[in-house]
mmCIF file of C-alpha atoms and ligand atoms in Angstrom:
data_model
loop_
_atom_site.group_PDB
_atom_site.id
_atom_site.type_symbol
_atom_site.label_atom_id
_atom_site.label_comp_id
_atom_site.label_asym_id
_atom_site.label_seq_id
_atom_site.Cartn_x
_atom_site.Cartn_y
_atom_site.Cartn_z
ATOM 1 C CA UNK V 1284 40.387 0.098 -19.432
ATOM 2 C CA UNK V 1285 43.953 -0.342 -18.225
ATOM 3 C CA UNK V 1286 44.272 2.993 -15.942
ATOM 4 C CA UNK V 1287 45.586 3.473 -12.231
ATOM 5 C CA UNK V 1288 42.373 4.884 -10.806
ATOM 6 C CA UNK V 1289 38.688 5.272 -12.032
ATOM 7 C CA UNK V 1290 36.050 8.147 -12.022
ATOM 8 C CA UNK V 1291 33.174 5.843 -10.214
ATOM 9 C CA UNK V 1292 29.580 7.349 -10.107
ATOM 10 C CA UNK V 1293 27.307 5.608 -7.536
ATOM 11 C CA UNK V 1294 23.614 6.190 -9.064
ATOM 12 C CA UNK V 1295 21.434 5.636 -5.519
ATOM 13 C CA UNK V 1296 24.265 6.692 -3.297
ATOM 14 C CA UNK V 1297 21.880 7.524 -0.449
ATOM 15 C CA UNK V 1298 20.037 4.384 -0.361
ATOM 16 C CA UNK V 1299 20.924 1.241 1.737
ATOM 17 C CA UNK V 1300 22.846 -0.290 -1.227
ATOM 18 C CA UNK V 1301 24.477 3.134 -2.390
ATOM 19 C CA UNK V 1302 25.791 3.752 1.339
ATOM 20 C CA UNK V 1303 27.142 0.189 1.270
ATOM 21 C CA UNK V 1304 28.629 0.806 -2.225
ATOM 22 C CA UNK V 1305 30.666 3.682 -0.647
ATOM 23 C CA UNK V 1306 31.681 1.824 2.311
ATOM 24 C CA UNK V 1307 32.585 -1.190 0.283
ATOM 25 C CA UNK V 1308 34.727 0.724 -2.337
ATOM 26 C CA UNK V 1309 36.401 2.474 0.604
ATOM 27 C CA UNK V 1310 37.388 -0.596 2.528
ATOM 28 C CA UNK V 1311 38.589 -2.554 -0.454
ATOM 29 C CA UNK V 1312 40.755 0.552 -1.495
ATOM 30 C CA UNK V 1313 39.291 0.274 -4.728
ATOM 31 C CA UNK V 1314 41.286 2.831 -6.869
ATOM 32 C CA UNK V 1315 38.700 5.764 -7.076
ATOM 33 C CA UNK V 1316 40.203 9.002 -8.661
ATOM 34 C CA UNK V 1317 36.741 10.743 -8.163
ATOM 35 C CA UNK V 1318 33.781 9.562 -6.625
ATOM 36 C CA UNK V 1319 30.074 10.909 -8.295
ATOM 37 C CA UNK V 1320 27.399 10.333 -5.687
ATOM 38 C CA UNK V 1321 24.071 10.570 -7.313
ATOM 39 C CA UNK V 1322 20.650 10.312 -6.200
ATOM 40 C CA UNK V 1323 17.212 12.019 -6.621
ATOM 41 C CA UNK V 1324 16.639 15.712 -6.525
ATOM 42 C CA UNK V 1325 15.103 15.195 -3.072
ATOM 43 C CA UNK V 1326 19.031 14.523 -1.912
ATOM 44 C CA UNK V 1327 20.918 17.044 -3.667
ATOM 45 C CA UNK V 1328 23.382 19.009 -1.665
ATOM 46 C CA UNK V 1329 23.684 16.067 1.203
ATOM 47 C CA UNK V 1330 26.898 15.176 2.287
ATOM 48 C CA UNK V 1331 27.794 11.335 2.672
ATOM 49 C CA UNK V 1332 31.311 10.408 4.475
ATOM 50 C CA UNK V 1333 33.759 8.889 1.931
ATOM 51 C CA UNK V 1334 37.490 8.064 2.398
ATOM 52 C CA UNK V 1335 38.999 10.879 4.561
ATOM 53 C CA UNK V 1336 36.129 13.385 3.944
ATOM 54 C CA UNK V 1337 32.723 13.742 2.157
ATOM 55 C CA UNK V 1338 31.155 13.613 -1.059
ATOM 56 C CA UNK V 1339 28.370 16.008 -1.921
ATOM 57 C CA UNK V 1340 25.315 14.427 -3.363
ATOM 58 C CA UNK V 1341 24.487 15.430 -7.005
ATOM 59 C CA UNK V 1342 20.828 15.341 -8.527
ATOM 60 C CA UNK V 1343 20.747 12.216 -11.193
ATOM 61 C CA UNK V 1344 20.536 13.808 -14.685
ATOM 62 C CA UNK V 1345 21.505 13.231 -18.393
ATOM 63 C CA UNK V 1346 24.827 14.844 -18.021
ATOM 64 C CA UNK V 1347 25.818 12.876 -14.867
ATOM 65 C CA UNK V 1348 28.138 10.473 -16.434
ATOM 66 C CA UNK V 1349 30.263 12.324 -18.617
ATOM 67 C CA UNK V 1350 33.973 11.386 -17.860
ATOM 68 C CA UNK V 1351 32.868 8.319 -15.689
ATOM 69 C CA UNK V 1352 34.320 5.037 -16.112
ATOM 70 C CA UNK V 1353 32.433 2.941 -13.867
ATOM 71 C CA UNK V 1354 28.784 3.337 -13.174
ATOM 72 C CA UNK V 1355 27.340 1.441 -10.066
ATOM 73 C CA UNK V 1356 23.757 1.608 -10.253
ATOM 74 C CA UNK V 1357 21.309 0.927 -7.306
ATOM 75 C CA UNK V 1358 18.489 3.267 -7.565
ATOM 76 C CA UNK V 1359 15.630 0.969 -8.818
ATOM 77 C CA UNK V 1360 14.681 -0.684 -12.088
ATOM 78 C CA UNK V 1361 13.120 2.624 -13.743
ATOM 79 C CA UNK V 1362 16.241 4.585 -13.186
ATOM 80 C CA UNK V 1363 18.258 2.016 -14.574
ATOM 81 C CA UNK V 1364 16.160 1.520 -17.663
ATOM 82 C CA UNK V 1365 16.478 5.242 -18.379
ATOM 83 C CA UNK V 1366 19.921 6.134 -17.431
ATOM 84 C CA UNK V 1367 21.805 2.766 -17.759
ATOM 85 C CA UNK V 1368 21.903 3.144 -21.584
ATOM 86 C CA UNK V 1369 22.750 7.231 -20.933
ATOM 87 C CA UNK V 1370 25.740 6.255 -18.570
ATOM 88 C CA UNK V 1371 26.745 3.068 -21.123
ATOM 89 C CA UNK V 1372 26.660 5.596 -24.304
ATOM 90 C CA UNK V 1373 28.782 8.307 -22.211
ATOM 91 C CA UNK V 1374 31.645 5.479 -22.169
ATOM 92 C CA UNK V 1375 31.008 4.181 -18.453
ATOM 93 C CA UNK V 1376 30.810 0.350 -17.753
ATOM 94 C CA UNK V 1377 27.693 0.171 -16.063
ATOM 95 C CA UNK V 1378 27.044 -2.526 -13.174
ATOM 96 C CA UNK V 1379 23.380 -2.130 -12.230
ATOM 97 C CA UNK V 1380 21.804 -3.719 -8.903
ATOM 98 C CA UNK V 1381 18.269 -3.626 -10.024
ATOM 99 C CA UNK V 1382 15.985 -6.303 -11.974
ATOM 100 C CA UNK V 1383 15.532 -3.990 -15.149
ATOM 101 C CA UNK V 1384 18.528 -5.747 -17.176
ATOM 102 C CA UNK V 1385 18.992 -8.986 -15.499
ATOM 103 C CA UNK V 1386 17.196 -11.222 -17.997
ATOM 104 C CA UNK V 1387 18.160 -9.211 -20.972
ATOM 105 C CA UNK V 1388 20.018 -11.704 -23.256
ATOM 106 C CA UNK V 1389 22.599 -8.902 -24.182
ATOM 107 C CA UNK V 1390 23.188 -8.157 -20.538
ATOM 108 C CA UNK V 1391 25.556 -10.808 -18.535
ATOM 109 C CA UNK V 1392 24.150 -11.402 -14.999
ATOM 110 C CA UNK V 1393 27.294 -11.894 -13.006
ATOM 111 C CA UNK V 1394 28.481 -13.524 -9.720
ATOM 112 C CA UNK V 1395 32.312 -13.129 -10.083
ATOM 113 C CA UNK V 1396 32.800 -16.918 -8.159
ATOM 114 C CA UNK V 1397 30.679 -18.395 -10.749
ATOM 115 C CA UNK V 1398 30.837 -16.613 -14.100
ATOM 116 C CA UNK V 1399 32.982 -13.706 -14.229
ATOM 117 C CA UNK V 1400 33.992 -14.470 -17.790
ATOM 118 C CA UNK V 1401 30.301 -13.609 -18.855
ATOM 119 C CA UNK V 1402 31.171 -10.055 -17.681
ATOM 120 C CA UNK V 1403 33.575 -9.659 -20.356
ATOM 121 C CA UNK V 1404 30.975 -9.666 -23.036
ATOM 122 C CA UNK V 1405 28.807 -6.653 -22.777
ATOM 123 C CA UNK V 1406 27.077 -5.644 -25.885
ATOM 124 C CA UNK V 1407 24.952 -2.931 -24.194
ATOM 125 C CA UNK V 1408 27.683 -1.603 -21.919
ATOM 126 C CA UNK V 1409 25.583 -3.073 -19.199
ATOM 127 C CA UNK V 1410 26.381 -6.043 -16.295
ATOM 128 C CA UNK V 1411 23.609 -6.915 -14.047
ATOM 129 C CA UNK V 1412 23.989 -7.855 -10.569
ATOM 130 C CA UNK V 1413 21.829 -10.613 -9.536
ATOM 131 C CA UNK V 1414 19.050 -10.374 -6.694
ATOM 132 C CA UNK V 1415 20.662 -10.855 -3.569
ATOM 133 C CA UNK V 1416 19.026 -14.110 -2.592
ATOM 134 C CA UNK V 1417 20.150 -15.702 -5.531
ATOM 135 C CA UNK V 1418 23.728 -14.459 -5.281
ATOM 136 C CA UNK V 1419 24.226 -16.075 -1.726
ATOM 137 C CA UNK V 1420 22.460 -19.421 -3.238
ATOM 138 C CA UNK V 1421 24.890 -19.941 -6.363
ATOM 139 C CA UNK V 1422 27.929 -18.890 -4.411
ATOM 140 C CA UNK V 1423 27.062 -22.174 -1.984
ATOM 141 C CA UNK V 1424 26.042 -24.269 -4.896
ATOM 142 C CA UNK V 1425 28.869 -23.255 -7.454
ATOM 143 C CA UNK V 1426 31.590 -25.940 -6.048
ATOM 144 C CA UNK V 1427 28.835 -28.432 -5.881
ATOM 145 C CA UNK V 1428 27.657 -28.045 -9.263
ATOM 146 C CA UNK V 1429 30.862 -28.436 -10.553
ATOM 147 C CA UNK V 1430 31.190 -31.715 -9.083
ATOM 148 C CA UNK V 1431 28.086 -33.154 -9.610
ATOM 149 C CA UNK V 1432 25.747 -31.048 -11.624
ATOM 150 C CA UNK V 1433 22.652 -29.610 -9.543
ATOM 151 C CA UNK V 1434 19.149 -31.319 -10.628
ATOM 152 C CA UNK V 1435 16.866 -29.801 -8.277
ATOM 153 C CA UNK V 1436 16.924 -27.119 -5.658
ATOM 154 C CA UNK V 1437 14.329 -26.458 -3.098
ATOM 155 C CA UNK V 1438 14.824 -23.261 -0.951
ATOM 156 C CA UNK V 1439 12.931 -21.227 1.501
ATOM 157 C CA UNK V 1440 14.379 -17.720 2.376
ATOM 158 C CA UNK V 1441 14.213 -15.633 5.682
ATOM 159 C CA UNK V 1442 14.781 -12.264 4.191
ATOM 160 C CA UNK V 1443 15.981 -9.393 5.941
ATOM 161 C CA UNK V 1444 14.202 -5.816 6.003
ATOM 162 C CA UNK V 1445 17.182 -4.267 4.516
ATOM 163 C CA UNK V 1446 16.520 -5.736 1.245
ATOM 164 C CA UNK V 1447 13.545 -3.688 0.759
ATOM 165 C CA UNK V 1448 15.753 -0.648 1.195
ATOM 166 C CA UNK V 1449 16.217 2.029 3.921
ATOM 167 C CA UNK V 1450 12.706 2.982 4.377
ATOM 168 C CA UNK V 1451 11.797 -0.573 5.150
ATOM 169 C CA UNK V 1452 14.400 -0.894 7.941
ATOM 170 C CA UNK V 1453 12.991 2.194 9.739
ATOM 171 C CA UNK V 1454 9.339 0.968 9.377
ATOM 172 C CA UNK V 1455 10.705 -2.178 11.322
ATOM 173 C CA UNK V 1456 12.507 -0.554 14.068
ATOM 174 C CA UNK V 1457 8.894 1.869 14.037
ATOM 175 C CA UNK V 1458 6.827 -0.764 14.341
ATOM 176 C CA UNK V 1459 9.061 -2.846 16.856
ATOM 177 C CA UNK V 1460 9.138 0.452 19.420
ATOM 178 C CA UNK V 1461 5.314 0.805 18.857
ATOM 179 C CA UNK V 1462 4.668 -2.812 19.521
ATOM 180 C CA UNK V 1463 7.050 -2.936 22.563
ATOM 181 C CA UNK V 1464 5.227 0.598 23.986
ATOM 182 C CA UNK V 1465 1.934 -1.528 23.920
ATOM 183 C CA UNK V 1466 0.733 0.895 21.016
ATOM 184 C CA UNK V 1467 -1.083 0.623 17.558
ATOM 185 C CA UNK V 1468 1.264 -0.686 14.939
ATOM 186 C CA UNK V 1469 0.799 0.851 11.595
ATOM 187 C CA UNK V 1470 3.022 -0.405 8.656
ATOM 188 C CA UNK V 1471 4.646 2.276 6.575
ATOM 189 C CA UNK V 1472 6.174 0.487 3.928
ATOM 190 C CA UNK V 1473 5.228 -3.326 4.443
ATOM 191 C CA UNK V 1474 2.108 -4.490 3.397
ATOM 192 C CA UNK V 1475 1.325 -5.747 6.824
ATOM 193 C CA UNK V 1476 2.761 -5.962 10.226
ATOM 194 C CA UNK V 1477 6.459 -6.726 10.300
ATOM 195 C CA UNK V 1478 7.264 -6.416 13.950
ATOM 196 C CA UNK V 1479 7.727 -9.962 15.729
ATOM 197 C CA UNK V 1480 6.070 -11.535 12.381
ATOM 198 C CA UNK V 1481 6.781 -13.177 9.366
ATOM 199 C CA UNK V 1482 5.594 -11.729 5.978
ATOM 200 C CA UNK V 1483 5.358 -12.795 2.140
ATOM 201 C CA UNK V 1484 6.222 -9.499 1.108
ATOM 202 C CA UNK V 1485 6.712 -9.235 -2.819
ATOM 203 C CA UNK V 1486 4.457 -8.375 -5.742
ATOM 204 C CA UNK V 1487 2.710 -11.379 -7.306
ATOM 205 C CA UNK V 1488 4.717 -12.997 -10.330
ATOM 206 C CA UNK V 1489 2.884 -15.725 -12.154
ATOM 207 C CA UNK V 1490 1.366 -18.990 -11.104
ATOM 208 C CA UNK V 1491 0.858 -17.794 -7.514
ATOM 209 C CA UNK V 1492 4.761 -17.453 -7.066
ATOM 210 C CA UNK V 1493 5.955 -13.876 -5.908
ATOM 211 C CA UNK V 1494 8.196 -11.916 -8.182
ATOM 212 C CA UNK V 1495 11.321 -12.557 -5.877
ATOM 213 C CA UNK V 1496 10.531 -16.073 -6.056
ATOM 214 C CA UNK V 1497 10.530 -16.199 -9.947
ATOM 215 C CA UNK V 1498 13.913 -14.223 -9.823
ATOM 216 C CA UNK V 1499 15.298 -17.052 -7.790
ATOM 217 C CA UNK V 1500 14.064 -19.652 -10.629
ATOM 218 C CA UNK V 1501 15.342 -17.667 -13.539
ATOM 219 C CA UNK V 1502 18.424 -15.872 -12.439
ATOM 220 C CA UNK V 1503 19.743 -19.224 -11.132
ATOM 221 C CA UNK V 1504 19.424 -20.779 -14.399
ATOM 222 C CA UNK V 1505 21.083 -17.848 -16.207
ATOM 223 C CA UNK V 1506 23.953 -17.416 -13.908
ATOM 224 C CA UNK V 1507 24.877 -21.514 -13.722
ATOM 225 C CA UNK V 1508 24.307 -21.853 -17.531
ATOM 226 C CA UNK V 1509 21.768 -24.559 -17.165
ATOM 227 C CA UNK V 1510 18.214 -23.884 -18.018
ATOM 228 C CA UNK V 1511 17.342 -27.352 -16.941
ATOM 229 C CA UNK V 1512 17.968 -26.792 -13.258
ATOM 230 C CA UNK V 1513 14.633 -27.185 -11.466
ATOM 231 C CA UNK V 1514 14.240 -24.467 -8.643
ATOM 232 C CA UNK V 1515 11.259 -24.478 -6.159
ATOM 233 C CA UNK V 1516 11.399 -21.286 -3.865
ATOM 234 C CA UNK V 1517 9.309 -19.914 -1.017
ATOM 235 C CA UNK V 1518 10.696 -16.288 0.079
ATOM 236 C CA UNK V 1519 9.440 -14.534 3.232
ATOM 237 C CA UNK V 1520 10.418 -11.443 4.951
ATOM 238 C CA UNK V 1521 11.681 -12.022 8.463
ATOM 239 C CA UNK V 1522 11.930 -8.871 11.500
ATOM 240 C CA UNK V 1523 15.786 -9.065 10.876
ATOM 241 C CA UNK V 1524 17.574 -5.627 9.979
ATOM 242 C CA UNK V 1525 20.264 -7.147 7.652
ATOM 243 C CA UNK V 1526 21.350 -10.509 6.649
ATOM 244 C CA UNK V 1527 19.386 -12.825 4.397
ATOM 245 C CA UNK V 1528 19.037 -16.742 5.662
ATOM 246 C CA UNK V 1529 18.076 -19.558 3.484
ATOM 247 C CA UNK V 1530 17.440 -23.320 3.987
ATOM 248 C CA UNK V 1531 18.483 -25.203 0.863
ATOM 249 C CA UNK V 1532 17.846 -28.881 -0.407
ATOM 250 C CA UNK V 1533 19.632 -29.934 -3.364
ATOM 251 C CA UNK V 1534 19.600 -32.987 -5.673
ATOM 252 C CA UNK V 1535 22.347 -33.573 -8.229
ATOM 253 C CA UNK V 1536 22.687 -35.710 -11.187
ATOM 254 C CA UNK V 1537 24.560 -38.045 -9.188
ATOM 255 C CA UNK V 1538 24.320 -38.724 -5.446
ATOM 256 C CA UNK V 1539 26.228 -36.278 -3.207
ATOM 257 C CA UNK V 1540 26.800 -36.802 0.803
ATOM 258 C CA UNK V 1541 26.998 -34.264 3.147
ATOM 259 C CA UNK V 1542 30.554 -35.369 3.859
ATOM 260 C CA UNK V 1543 31.566 -34.687 0.057
ATOM 261 C CA UNK V 1544 29.448 -31.561 -0.132
ATOM 262 C CA UNK V 1545 31.397 -30.222 3.055
ATOM 263 C CA UNK V 1546 34.940 -31.271 1.582
ATOM 264 C CA UNK V 1547 33.970 -29.441 -1.769
ATOM 265 C CA UNK V 1548 32.511 -26.463 0.260
ATOM 266 C CA UNK V 1549 35.588 -26.292 2.449
ATOM 267 C CA UNK V 1550 37.951 -23.359 1.328
ATOM 268 C CA UNK V 1551 35.395 -22.699 -1.729
ATOM 269 C CA UNK V 1552 35.687 -19.005 -2.854
ATOM 270 C CA UNK V 1553 33.645 -16.888 -1.138
ATOM 271 C CA UNK V 1554 32.648 -19.157 1.151
ATOM 272 C CA UNK V 1555 33.019 -19.808 4.931
ATOM 273 C CA UNK V 1556 31.952 -23.543 6.007
ATOM 274 C CA UNK V 1557 30.667 -23.707 9.363
ATOM 275 C CA UNK V 1558 31.573 -26.974 10.040
ATOM 276 C CA UNK V 1559 30.650 -27.699 13.555
ATOM 277 C CA UNK V 1560 28.544 -30.679 14.711
ATOM 278 C CA UNK V 1561 25.089 -29.582 15.064
ATOM 279 C CA UNK V 1562 25.060 -27.394 18.366
ATOM 280 C CA UNK V 1563 22.453 -24.436 19.079
ATOM 281 C CA UNK V 1564 24.161 -21.102 17.992
ATOM 282 C CA UNK V 1565 26.774 -22.617 16.210
ATOM 283 C CA UNK V 1566 25.655 -21.973 12.892
ATOM 284 C CA UNK V 1567 25.379 -19.448 9.996
ATOM 285 C CA UNK V 1568 23.340 -16.329 11.656
ATOM 286 C CA UNK V 1569 22.195 -13.214 9.793
ATOM 287 C CA UNK V 1570 23.311 -11.216 13.032
ATOM 288 C CA UNK V 1571 26.964 -12.500 12.961
ATOM 289 C CA UNK V 1572 27.043 -12.200 8.992
ATOM 290 C CA UNK V 1573 26.224 -8.578 8.624
ATOM 291 C CA UNK V 1574 28.626 -6.205 8.046
ATOM 292 C CA UNK V 1575 30.780 -9.142 6.460
ATOM 293 C CA UNK V 1576 31.795 -10.534 3.149
ATOM 294 C CA UNK V 1577 31.562 -14.273 2.906
ATOM 295 C CA UNK V 1578 28.640 -16.497 2.363
ATOM 296 C CA UNK V 1579 28.222 -18.492 5.672
ATOM 297 C CA UNK V 1580 27.195 -22.191 4.783
ATOM 298 C CA UNK V 1581 26.410 -24.627 7.717
ATOM 299 C CA UNK V 1582 24.008 -27.397 8.780
ATOM 300 C CA UNK V 1583 25.104 -29.390 5.885
ATOM 301 C CA UNK V 1584 23.266 -32.831 6.151
ATOM 302 C CA UNK V 1585 22.205 -35.795 3.995
ATOM 303 C CA UNK V 1586 18.672 -35.113 3.341
ATOM 304 C CA UNK V 1587 16.556 -37.648 5.100
ATOM 305 C CA UNK V 1588 13.866 -38.006 2.637
ATOM 306 C CA UNK V 1589 15.753 -38.237 -0.703
ATOM 307 C CA UNK V 1590 18.564 -40.591 -0.767
ATOM 308 C CA UNK V 1591 21.832 -38.641 -2.626
ATOM 309 C CA UNK V 1592 20.291 -35.141 -1.804
ATOM 310 C CA UNK V 1593 21.662 -32.847 0.906
ATOM 311 C CA UNK V 1594 20.315 -29.860 2.787
ATOM 312 C CA UNK V 1595 22.418 -26.801 3.949
ATOM 313 C CA UNK V 1596 21.807 -23.239 5.701
ATOM 314 C CA UNK V 1597 22.838 -20.642 3.800
ATOM 315 C CA UNK V 1598 23.454 -16.913 5.203
ATOM 316 C CA UNK V 1599 25.218 -13.747 3.941
ATOM 317 C CA UNK V 1600 24.929 -9.932 4.289
ATOM 318 C CA UNK V 1601 22.278 -8.882 1.629
ATOM 319 C CA UNK V 1602 23.563 -5.441 1.286
ATOM 320 C CA UNK V 1603 27.027 -6.638 0.850
ATOM 321 C CA UNK V 1604 27.640 -9.869 -1.108
ATOM 322 C CA UNK V 1605 23.829 -9.697 -2.076
ATOM 323 C CA UNK V 1606 24.319 -6.086 -3.668
ATOM 324 C CA UNK V 1607 27.249 -3.907 -2.985
ATOM 325 C CA UNK V 1608 30.368 -5.940 -2.661
ATOM 326 C CA UNK V 1609 29.090 -7.838 -5.547
ATOM 327 C CA UNK V 1610 29.189 -5.158 -7.986
ATOM 328 C CA UNK V 1611 32.467 -3.724 -6.605
ATOM 329 C CA UNK V 1612 33.978 -7.353 -7.098
ATOM 330 C CA UNK V 1613 32.917 -7.460 -10.569
ATOM 331 C CA UNK V 1614 34.463 -4.143 -11.134
ATOM 332 C CA UNK V 1615 37.671 -5.346 -9.420
ATOM 333 C CA UNK V 1616 38.133 -8.425 -11.046
ATOM 334 C CA UNK V 1617 37.515 -6.426 -14.930
ATOM 335 C CA UNK V 1618 39.697 -3.724 -13.939
ATOM 336 C CA UNK V 1619 41.844 -4.004 -11.006
ATOM 337 C CA UNK V 1620 43.318 -7.547 -10.283
HETATM 338 N N1 NAP B 2016 18.296 -3.700 -0.357
HETATM 339 C C1 NAP B 2016 19.039 -4.962 -0.777
HETATM 340 O O1 NAP B 2016 19.425 -5.729 -0.218
HETATM 341 C C2 NAP B 2016 19.348 -4.993 -2.347
HETATM 342 C C3 NAP B 2016 19.923 -6.217 -3.029
HETATM 343 C C4 NAP B 2016 20.012 -6.513 -4.276
HETATM 344 C C5 NAP B 2016 19.368 -5.178 -5.229
HETATM 345 N N2 NAP B 2016 18.958 -4.253 -4.644
HETATM 346 C C6 NAP B 2016 18.266 -3.278 -5.421
HETATM 347 O O2 NAP B 2016 19.085 -2.277 -5.413
HETATM 348 C C7 NAP B 2016 18.351 -1.017 -5.741
HETATM 349 C C8 NAP B 2016 18.515 -0.032 -4.451
HETATM 350 O O3 NAP B 2016 17.860 -0.603 -3.382
HETATM 351 P P1 NAP B 2016 18.159 -0.064 -1.823
HETATM 352 O O4 NAP B 2016 17.630 -1.075 -1.188
HETATM 353 O O5 NAP B 2016 19.229 0.515 -1.748
HETATM 354 O O6 NAP B 2016 16.965 1.147 -1.857
HETATM 355 P P2 NAP B 2016 16.589 2.294 -1.084
HETATM 356 O O7 NAP B 2016 17.314 2.456 0.164
HETATM 357 O O8 NAP B 2016 15.262 2.880 -1.169
HETATM 358 O O9 NAP B 2016 17.600 3.544 -2.053
HETATM 359 C C9 NAP B 2016 17.120 3.997 -3.397
HETATM 360 C C10 NAP B 2016 18.196 5.217 -3.848
HETATM 361 O O10 NAP B 2016 17.585 5.326 -5.268
HETATM 362 C C11 NAP B 2016 17.464 6.547 -5.267
HETATM 363 N N3 NAP B 2016 16.742 7.254 -6.130
HETATM 364 C C12 NAP B 2016 15.080 6.530 -6.084
HETATM 365 N N4 NAP B 2016 14.655 7.261 -7.208
HETATM 366 C C13 NAP B 2016 15.645 8.153 -7.830
HETATM 367 C C14 NAP B 2016 15.383 8.986 -9.074
HETATM 368 N N5 NAP B 2016 14.363 9.215 -9.660
HETATM 369 N N6 NAP B 2016 16.491 9.460 -9.477
HETATM 370 C C15 NAP B 2016 17.707 9.158 -8.911
HETATM 371 N N7 NAP B 2016 17.855 8.362 -7.875
HETATM 372 C C16 NAP B 2016 16.852 7.791 -7.134
HETATM 373 C C17 NAP B 2016 17.378 7.012 -3.813
HETATM 374 O O11 NAP B 2016 17.563 8.465 -3.689
HETATM 375 P P3 NAP B 2016 16.795 9.434 -2.424
HETATM 376 O O12 NAP B 2016 17.298 9.134 -1.408
HETATM 377 O O13 NAP B 2016 17.287 10.796 -2.997
HETATM 378 O O14 NAP B 2016 15.492 9.411 -2.773
HETATM 379 C C18 NAP B 2016 18.358 6.143 -3.089
HETATM 380 O O15 NAP B 2016 19.373 6.641 -3.064
HETATM 381 C C19 NAP B 2016 16.915 -1.437 -6.021
HETATM 382 O O16 NAP B 2016 16.977 -1.909 -7.554
HETATM 383 C C20 NAP B 2016 16.757 -2.867 -5.360
HETATM 384 O O17 NAP B 2016 16.213 -3.955 -5.975
HETATM 385 C C21 NAP B 2016 18.715 -4.180 -3.322
#
């Protein structure tokens, strides 16, 4: 597609990721000749700020993608399953944020810093954006993998409520207000109390792992192109609005020291290494990562229990690098720069 500017559709424009898509397109001056903002019938006619003006939300339907060059989807898996192929058939390149297409062998699963080449072969006209926790982890692992090939990853996540959508953020805030007022806390979206608490919050997967945990296993292997990588995850939700954190232990096919890992991470694409010697407050944090693009890596240490392994703390904005930014970067790398 060699064009100076593009008709871009955002399916799910009113959601947490969709709104971030609009901001990201605007902030990065993506060459948009026309923006088609799509959501459910409930939102049709609403307006969202875009560029110097506003866009009017249209109800998503079978004719929504006529004339669209690039369709960014963030409207959940069932919408992506139904409308992804319709958009592709209409001639759009689809980049989908949901889990619908991620493990389809005919759909590339892409993080530009790791495997942008994969996005060039897309038999279904669809490219999948990985799960937010997986994206930030593989960006941090890529330079290390290139040097010493990752063998085993043991990861614990501390995931923000915005990862579950706009309604989940409102639930956290409402629960927090109720708790501070000494009132009963009644969860609306979460499966239990989220205010001042930590929750295992995903559908059951297999073998007593959650779906989210299994996504980290399978998506990591597909993106890194190495089915032998062992991934042992525990995912939890914490009462943070935005920004996922991860404690990551990594073993390699040869010994890696923290010093070597830091040398490889310094200046790596998409990574900001927070290299300070340990000091409370001087490490990657979701509050300061929110609203920014990089994957912050800090607390890089030699593992005390396993010789030749390292530990690190990895933080990124789940709505940006974990979703909207990654999708827009794929489109940029394919069509703009
Ligand atoms: N949040 C994250 O950090 C994150 C990260 C990576 C991937 N994702 C994935 O991105 C997708 C969106 O997540 P989100 O957090 O933005 O959710 P959200 O805040 O709940 O937004 C959902 C969006 O989808 C639209 N939608 C729902 N049903 C629809 C339908 N039948 N037809 C058309 N539009 C429909 C909604 O429109 P209305 O406003 O009209 O209901 C809204 O715009 C999900 O698949 C999620 O798994 C999210």
